[in-house]
CSV table of C-alpha atoms in Angstrom, one decimal:
chain,number,residue,atom,x,y,z
A,940,UNK,CA,-18.4,116.1,-32.5
A,941,UNK,CA,-20.2,116.6,-29.7
A,942,UNK,CA,-22.0,120.4,-29.0
A,943,UNK,CA,-19.3,121.0,-26.4
A,944,UNK,CA,-16.9,120.9,-28.4
A,945,UNK,CA,-18.4,122.2,-31.5
A,946,UNK,CA,-19.2,125.2,-29.1
A,947,UNK,CA,-15.5,125.8,-28.0
A,948,UNK,CA,-14.8,125.6,-32.1
A,949,UNK,CA,-17.1,127.9,-32.5
A,950,UNK,CA,-15.9,130.4,-29.7
A,951,UNK,CA,-12.0,129.9,-31.2
A,952,UNK,CA,-12.3,130.5,-34.3
A,953,UNK,CA,-14.7,134.0,-33.3
A,954,UNK,CA,-11.1,134.3,-30.7
A,955,UNK,CA,-9.2,134.7,-33.9
A,956,UNK,CA,-11.2,136.5,-36.1
A,957,UNK,CA,-10.7,139.2,-33.6
A,958,UNK,CA,-7.9,139.4,-33.3
A,959,UNK,CA,-7.1,139.1,-37.4
A,960,UNK,CA,-9.5,141.8,-38.0
A,961,UNK,CA,-8.3,143.9,-35.4
A,962,UNK,CA,-5.2,143.3,-37.1
A,963,UNK,CA,-5.6,144.3,-40.2
A,964,UNK,CA,-7.9,147.5,-39.0
A,965,UNK,CA,-5.0,148.8,-37.1
A,966,UNK,CA,-6.4,147.7,-34.0
A,967,UNK,CA,-4.4,146.4,-31.2
A,968,UNK,CA,-6.9,143.1,-29.7
A,969,UNK,CA,-4.6,142.8,-26.8
A,970,UNK,CA,-1.4,143.2,-25.7
A,971,UNK,CA,2.2,142.5,-27.6
A,972,UNK,CA,4.8,140.0,-27.1
A,973,UNK,CA,7.0,140.9,-24.1
A,974,UNK,CA,10.7,140.3,-22.5
A,975,UNK,CA,11.3,139.3,-18.9
A,976,UNK,CA,13.3,142.3,-16.7
A,977,UNK,CA,16.5,142.9,-16.9
A,978,UNK,CA,19.3,144.5,-14.5
A,979,UNK,CA,21.0,146.3,-16.8
A,980,UNK,CA,20.8,147.7,-19.9
A,981,UNK,CA,23.9,145.1,-21.1
A,982,UNK,CA,21.7,142.2,-20.6
A,983,UNK,CA,18.7,143.4,-22.0
A,984,UNK,CA,20.9,144.5,-24.8
A,985,UNK,CA,22.2,140.8,-25.3
A,986,UNK,CA,18.6,139.6,-25.2
A,987,UNK,CA,17.2,142.0,-27.4
A,988,UNK,CA,20.2,140.7,-29.8
A,989,UNK,CA,17.6,137.2,-30.4
A,990,UNK,CA,14.4,139.2,-30.2
A,991,UNK,CA,15.0,143.3,-31.2
A,992,UNK,CA,11.4,143.7,-31.9
A,993,UNK,CA,9.8,142.9,-28.7
A,994,UNK,CA,8.3,145.0,-26.1
A,995,UNK,CA,10.1,145.9,-23.0
A,996,UNK,CA,8.3,144.1,-19.8
A,997,UNK,CA,4.5,145.9,-19.3
A,998,UNK,CA,4.8,147.7,-21.9
A,999,UNK,CA,1.8,148.0,-25.5
A,1000,UNK,CA,-1.2,147.0,-23.6
A,1001,UNK,CA,-3.1,148.5,-25.9
A,1002,UNK,CA,-6.6,147.6,-23.7
A,1003,UNK,CA,-4.8,149.7,-20.7
A,1004,UNK,CA,-7.5,151.9,-19.4
A,1005,UNK,CA,-5.8,155.2,-17.7
A,1006,UNK,CA,-6.9,155.0,-13.6
A,1007,UNK,CA,-8.4,158.6,-12.2
A,1008,UNK,CA,-5.1,158.8,-9.8
A,1009,UNK,CA,-2.9,158.1,-13.6
A,1010,UNK,CA,-5.1,159.9,-16.3
A,1011,UNK,CA,-2.1,160.0,-18.8
A,1012,UNK,CA,-0.9,157.1,-20.2
A,1013,UNK,CA,3.4,156.8,-20.3
A,1014,UNK,CA,5.0,156.5,-23.8
A,1015,UNK,CA,9.0,155.6,-23.4
A,1016,UNK,CA,11.2,157.6,-25.9
A,1017,UNK,CA,14.4,155.9,-26.9
A,1018,UNK,CA,18.6,156.7,-26.6
A,1019,UNK,CA,20.7,157.0,-29.9
A,1020,UNK,CA,21.3,153.3,-31.2
A,1021,UNK,CA,19.3,151.8,-28.2
A,1022,UNK,CA,15.8,149.2,-29.0
A,1023,UNK,CA,12.6,149.8,-26.9
A,1024,UNK,CA,13.4,146.0,-25.0
A,1025,UNK,CA,17.5,147.7,-24.0
A,1026,UNK,CA,16.2,150.7,-22.7
A,1027,UNK,CA,13.1,150.1,-20.8
A,1028,UNK,CA,13.5,146.1,-19.8
A,1029,UNK,CA,13.8,147.3,-15.8
A,1030,UNK,CA,11.4,150.7,-15.9
A,1031,UNK,CA,8.3,150.2,-17.9
A,1032,UNK,CA,7.8,146.7,-15.3
A,1033,UNK,CA,8.0,149.6,-12.2
A,1034,UNK,CA,5.7,152.2,-13.7
A,1035,UNK,CA,3.1,149.7,-15.5
A,1036,UNK,CA,3.1,148.1,-11.6
A,1037,UNK,CA,2.6,151.7,-10.1
A,1038,UNK,CA,-0.6,151.7,-12.2
A,1039,UNK,CA,0.4,153.3,-15.0
A,1040,UNK,CA,-0.5,152.4,-19.0
A,1041,UNK,CA,2.9,152.2,-20.7
A,1042,UNK,CA,3.6,152.3,-24.0
A,1043,UNK,CA,7.5,151.8,-26.2
A,1044,UNK,CA,8.2,151.6,-29.8
A,1045,UNK,CA,11.1,151.2,-32.2
A,1046,UNK,CA,12.1,154.3,-35.1
A,1047,UNK,CA,15.0,155.1,-36.4
A,1048,UNK,CA,16.0,152.5,-37.2
A,1049,UNK,CA,15.9,149.9,-40.4
A,1050,UNK,CA,12.7,147.9,-39.2
A,1051,UNK,CA,13.1,144.7,-36.7
A,1052,UNK,CA,17.3,145.9,-36.2
A,1053,UNK,CA,18.7,145.6,-33.7
A,1054,UNK,CA,20.1,149.5,-34.0
A,1055,UNK,CA,17.4,152.0,-33.4
A,1056,UNK,CA,16.9,156.1,-32.9
A,1057,UNK,CA,19.7,156.5,-35.3
A,1058,UNK,CA,18.0,158.5,-38.3
A,1059,UNK,CA,17.7,161.8,-38.9
A,1060,UNK,CA,16.2,163.0,-36.0
A,1061,UNK,CA,13.3,164.7,-37.8
A,1062,UNK,CA,11.5,161.6,-38.4
A,1063,UNK,CA,12.1,159.2,-36.1
A,1064,UNK,CA,10.1,162.3,-34.0
A,1065,UNK,CA,7.5,162.3,-36.3
A,1066,UNK,CA,7.4,158.1,-35.9
A,1067,UNK,CA,7.2,159.0,-32.1
A,1068,UNK,CA,5.1,161.7,-31.8
A,1069,UNK,CA,2.1,158.7,-34.7
A,1070,UNK,CA,3.1,156.1,-31.8
A,1071,UNK,CA,1.7,158.9,-29.3
A,1072,UNK,CA,-1.0,159.8,-30.9
A,1073,UNK,CA,-2.3,155.9,-31.9
A,1074,UNK,CA,-1.5,155.4,-27.9
A,1075,UNK,CA,-4.3,158.7,-27.4
A,1076,UNK,CA,-6.5,156.9,-29.4
A,1077,UNK,CA,-6.6,153.5,-28.2
A,1078,UNK,CA,-5.9,155.2,-24.2
A,1079,UNK,CA,-9.0,157.8,-24.7
A,1080,UNK,CA,-6.8,159.2,-22.9
A,1081,UNK,CA,-6.1,163.4,-23.5
A,1082,UNK,CA,-2.7,163.9,-23.1
A,1083,UNK,CA,0.6,161.7,-22.6
A,1084,UNK,CA,3.3,162.1,-20.3
A,1085,UNK,CA,6.5,161.0,-21.9
A,1086,UNK,CA,9.8,160.0,-20.5
A,1087,UNK,CA,13.6,159.9,-22.9
A,1088,UNK,CA,16.4,158.6,-22.3
A,1089,UNK,CA,19.3,160.5,-24.3
A,1090,UNK,CA,18.3,161.5,-27.5
A,1091,UNK,CA,14.4,160.9,-26.3
A,1092,UNK,CA,14.5,162.6,-23.8
A,1093,UNK,CA,15.8,166.0,-26.0
A,1094,UNK,CA,13.6,165.0,-29.2
A,1095,UNK,CA,11.0,164.7,-27.6
A,1096,UNK,CA,11.1,169.1,-27.2
A,1097,UNK,CA,10.7,168.6,-31.5
A,1098,UNK,CA,7.7,167.1,-31.6
A,1099,UNK,CA,7.0,170.0,-28.7
A,1100,UNK,CA,8.1,172.4,-31.0
A,1101,UNK,CA,7.1,171.5,-34.9
A,1102,UNK,CA,4.9,168.2,-34.7
A,1103,UNK,CA,1.9,169.9,-32.2
A,1104,UNK,CA,3.0,168.0,-28.9
A,1105,UNK,CA,2.0,171.0,-26.7
A,1106,UNK,CA,-1.3,170.0,-27.1
A,1107,UNK,CA,-0.6,165.9,-26.3
A,1108,UNK,CA,2.3,166.1,-23.6
A,1109,UNK,CA,1.5,167.0,-19.9
A,1110,UNK,CA,5.2,166.0,-18.6
A,1111,UNK,CA,8.8,165.6,-20.7
A,1112,UNK,CA,11.2,163.4,-17.8
A,1113,UNK,CA,14.3,163.3,-19.8
A,1114,UNK,CA,17.3,160.7,-18.4
A,1115,UNK,CA,20.8,162.3,-18.8
A,1116,UNK,CA,18.7,164.3,-21.7
A,1117,UNK,CA,21.3,165.6,-25.3
A,1118,UNK,CA,18.7,169.3,-24.4
A,1119,UNK,CA,22.2,171.1,-25.8
A,1120,UNK,CA,24.3,168.6,-27.5
A,1121,UNK,CA,27.7,166.4,-26.3
A,1122,UNK,CA,31.2,167.3,-27.2
A,1123,UNK,CA,32.2,163.3,-25.2
A,1124,UNK,CA,34.9,164.9,-24.1
A,1125,UNK,CA,36.0,166.8,-26.9
A,1126,UNK,CA,36.8,163.9,-29.6
A,1127,UNK,CA,33.5,164.8,-31.1
A,1128,UNK,CA,34.2,168.2,-31.6
A,1129,UNK,CA,37.7,167.5,-32.9
A,1130,UNK,CA,36.4,164.9,-35.4
A,1131,UNK,CA,33.6,166.8,-36.6
A,1132,UNK,CA,35.9,169.5,-37.6
A,1133,UNK,CA,38.1,166.2,-39.7
A,1134,UNK,CA,36.9,166.7,-43.9
A,1135,UNK,CA,35.1,164.0,-44.5
A,1136,UNK,CA,34.3,162.4,-40.8
A,1137,UNK,CA,31.2,164.3,-40.9
A,1138,UNK,CA,29.8,162.8,-43.5
A,1139,UNK,CA,30.4,159.0,-43.3
A,1140,UNK,CA,29.6,159.7,-39.5
A,1141,UNK,CA,25.9,161.2,-41.0
A,1142,UNK,CA,25.8,157.4,-43.6
A,1143,UNK,CA,25.6,155.8,-40.2
A,1144,UNK,CA,24.0,157.7,-38.2
A,1145,UNK,CA,22.5,161.1,-38.5
A,1146,UNK,CA,21.6,161.1,-35.4
A,1147,UNK,CA,24.6,161.4,-34.0
A,1148,UNK,CA,26.3,164.4,-36.0
A,1149,UNK,CA,22.2,166.4,-35.2
A,1150,UNK,CA,23.5,165.8,-31.4
A,1151,UNK,CA,27.5,167.7,-31.7
A,1152,UNK,CA,27.5,171.1,-29.7
A,1153,UNK,CA,26.6,173.8,-31.6
A,1154,UNK,CA,24.9,171.4,-34.8
A,1155,UNK,CA,22.7,173.6,-37.0
A,1156,UNK,CA,20.0,171.0,-35.4
A,1157,UNK,CA,20.4,172.3,-31.8
A,1158,UNK,CA,20.5,175.9,-32.1
A,1159,UNK,CA,17.7,175.6,-34.3
A,1160,UNK,CA,15.9,173.4,-31.2
A,1161,UNK,CA,17.4,175.4,-28.9
A,1162,UNK,CA,15.7,178.8,-30.5
A,1163,UNK,CA,13.9,181.4,-28.8
A,1164,UNK,CA,13.3,178.9,-25.9
A,1165,UNK,CA,13.7,175.6,-24.6
A,1166,UNK,CA,10.5,174.9,-22.7
A,1167,UNK,CA,6.7,175.5,-23.4
A,1168,UNK,CA,4.4,176.8,-20.9
A,1169,UNK,CA,1.9,173.9,-19.4
A,1170,UNK,CA,4.1,171.1,-20.0
A,1171,UNK,CA,6.5,170.3,-16.5
A,1172,UNK,CA,9.9,169.6,-17.7
A,1173,UNK,CA,12.2,166.8,-15.4
A,1174,UNK,CA,15.8,166.2,-16.2
A,1175,UNK,CA,17.0,163.8,-14.1
A,1176,UNK,CA,21.1,163.7,-14.5
A,1177,UNK,CA,24.5,162.2,-13.5
A,1178,UNK,CA,28.0,163.6,-13.5
A,1179,UNK,CA,29.4,160.5,-14.6
A,1180,UNK,CA,28.1,160.8,-17.8
A,1181,UNK,CA,30.1,159.5,-20.2
A,1182,UNK,CA,28.4,160.6,-23.2
A,1183,UNK,CA,26.3,164.3,-22.8
A,1184,UNK,CA,29.8,166.1,-22.1
A,1185,UNK,CA,29.8,168.4,-20.2
A,1186,UNK,CA,27.1,166.6,-18.1
A,1187,UNK,CA,25.5,170.5,-17.7
A,1188,UNK,CA,24.8,170.0,-21.3
A,1189,UNK,CA,21.5,167.5,-20.3
A,1190,UNK,CA,20.0,171.1,-18.2
A,1191,UNK,CA,17.0,172.7,-19.8
A,1192,UNK,CA,18.1,176.8,-18.7
A,1193,UNK,CA,15.7,177.9,-16.1
A,1194,UNK,CA,11.4,178.1,-15.7
A,1195,UNK,CA,8.8,178.0,-13.0
A,1196,UNK,CA,7.7,174.4,-15.3
A,1197,UNK,CA,11.8,173.1,-15.4
A,1198,UNK,CA,13.2,170.8,-12.2
A,1199,UNK,CA,17.1,170.1,-12.9
A,1200,UNK,CA,17.7,167.2,-10.8
A,1201,UNK,CA,21.6,165.6,-10.3
A,1202,UNK,CA,21.0,162.3,-9.0
A,1203,UNK,CA,24.5,162.6,-6.4
A,1204,UNK,CA,22.5,165.4,-4.7
A,1205,UNK,CA,19.6,162.6,-4.2
A,1206,UNK,CA,22.5,160.2,-3.6
A,1207,UNK,CA,25.6,161.1,-2.9
A,1208,UNK,CA,26.7,156.6,-3.3
A,1209,UNK,CA,25.3,156.5,-7.1
A,1210,UNK,CA,27.8,156.6,-9.8
A,1211,UNK,CA,25.2,155.1,-12.4
A,1212,UNK,CA,27.0,156.7,-15.7
A,1213,UNK,CA,24.7,157.5,-19.3
A,1214,UNK,CA,24.2,153.8,-20.1
A,1215,UNK,CA,22.9,152.5,-16.7
A,1216,UNK,CA,20.6,155.7,-15.5
A,1217,UNK,CA,17.5,154.0,-16.8
A,1218,UNK,CA,18.4,150.8,-14.9
A,1219,UNK,CA,19.4,153.0,-12.1
A,1220,UNK,CA,17.2,152.4,-8.9
A,1221,UNK,CA,17.5,156.0,-7.3
A,1222,UNK,CA,16.8,158.1,-11.0
A,1223,UNK,CA,13.8,155.3,-11.5
A,1224,UNK,CA,12.7,156.5,-8.1
A,1225,UNK,CA,13.2,160.2,-9.7
A,1226,UNK,CA,10.9,159.3,-12.5
A,1227,UNK,CA,8.2,158.2,-10.4
A,1228,UNK,CA,8.6,161.2,-8.3
A,1229,UNK,CA,8.0,163.8,-11.2
A,1230,UNK,CA,4.9,161.7,-12.6
A,1231,UNK,CA,3.3,161.9,-9.5
A,1232,UNK,CA,4.5,164.6,-7.8
A,1233,UNK,CA,1.4,164.4,-5.6
A,1234,UNK,CA,2.6,160.5,-3.7
A,1235,UNK,CA,6.8,161.7,-4.7
A,1236,UNK,CA,8.8,159.5,-2.2
A,1237,UNK,CA,12.3,160.2,-1.2
A,1238,UNK,CA,14.3,157.4,-3.6
A,1239,UNK,CA,16.6,155.0,-1.1
A,1240,UNK,CA,20.1,156.3,-1.4
A,1241,UNK,CA,21.8,153.2,-2.4
A,1242,UNK,CA,25.5,152.1,-3.9
A,1243,UNK,CA,25.5,151.9,-7.8
A,1244,UNK,CA,28.0,151.4,-9.8
A,1245,UNK,CA,29.1,152.9,-13.2
A,1246,UNK,CA,28.2,150.4,-16.1
A,1247,UNK,CA,31.7,148.8,-17.3
A,1248,UNK,CA,31.2,147.3,-20.8
C-alpha cells in the first residue's frame, strides 16, 4: 500500500469517525438527505409514500449559518396529517435559494410514518419547540422565524403562549392557519354532536377534534388575546379554503403587529385552495415578503387552479 493510499484511507476514516461522533452526541455533522423539488402537494405526497422521513429540498443543513441579511433561521411547521416533505417540497427550496437557513421536521405521528401532525396539539408543539431549540443551538441565532400551514400556523401560538416561544420567535407566518378552528362547512360541527363520533375521531386524529370550532383547546388558546407584542404575525389566506371554513376563521384579531392578507386581494386569478397554498407562487411570494419586508416585491399574478384530488 502506497503512502498516498494510506493518507487517503486515514482521511476517509477520520471523516467517517467525525460523522459517527457527531451522530452519537446529537450533533448533526452535515445536511440531511433531501428529496427533489415538487410542483404540487399531490406529487410531493406520492413521492413521500416511499420516503416519509426525507427532508424537503434545501432544508436541514445543520452547518448553515444565517447571513447578516437573514439572521433568523426559518422553521417550517406542518399541517395536520402532513409530513415535512409533503408540505414543503417547493417553498423550502425557494427559501434556501433566497439565502435562508431552513429547517423542517416531523412531529405528532408515529416515528417514520407517512401521516404526521395528528396527535394532541400540545404534544406536537412541544416536539416542535424542542426542534426549534436545536435549530437555535446549531445556527447560533438568537431567534427563529416560523412559517406554518394550517395547524402548523396555529400551533406555534401555543408555543408562544405556554412554551417560552415569545422570547425565541421573531415572525410567525401562517398559510391558511386554523386560528379559530373549522366547521368544515358545518359537517364537522354536526359530527361532533353525534354520540361516539368525537371519541372515534380523536382516536385517529386528536388534532382534528382540537381544531373544531369552539373546542376547549382553541377556546383556551385564544383567551386573553391572540397575539403578543414583539412578534410580527402574518396570515395569508385564500377565499377558496375548503378545510378551514369559513375562510375568515384563519385571520387573527387586529393589532399593530398583525397583517391579515387575503390572497385574492393580491391576485384575483388565484383559485388555490387549502392544500395548494404552500405550493402557490403568489402565496410563496407573500411569505418571502413577510420574512423580509424591507425587500418586499409584488408577486406576479398568475392563474392558479385549485388542487384536485
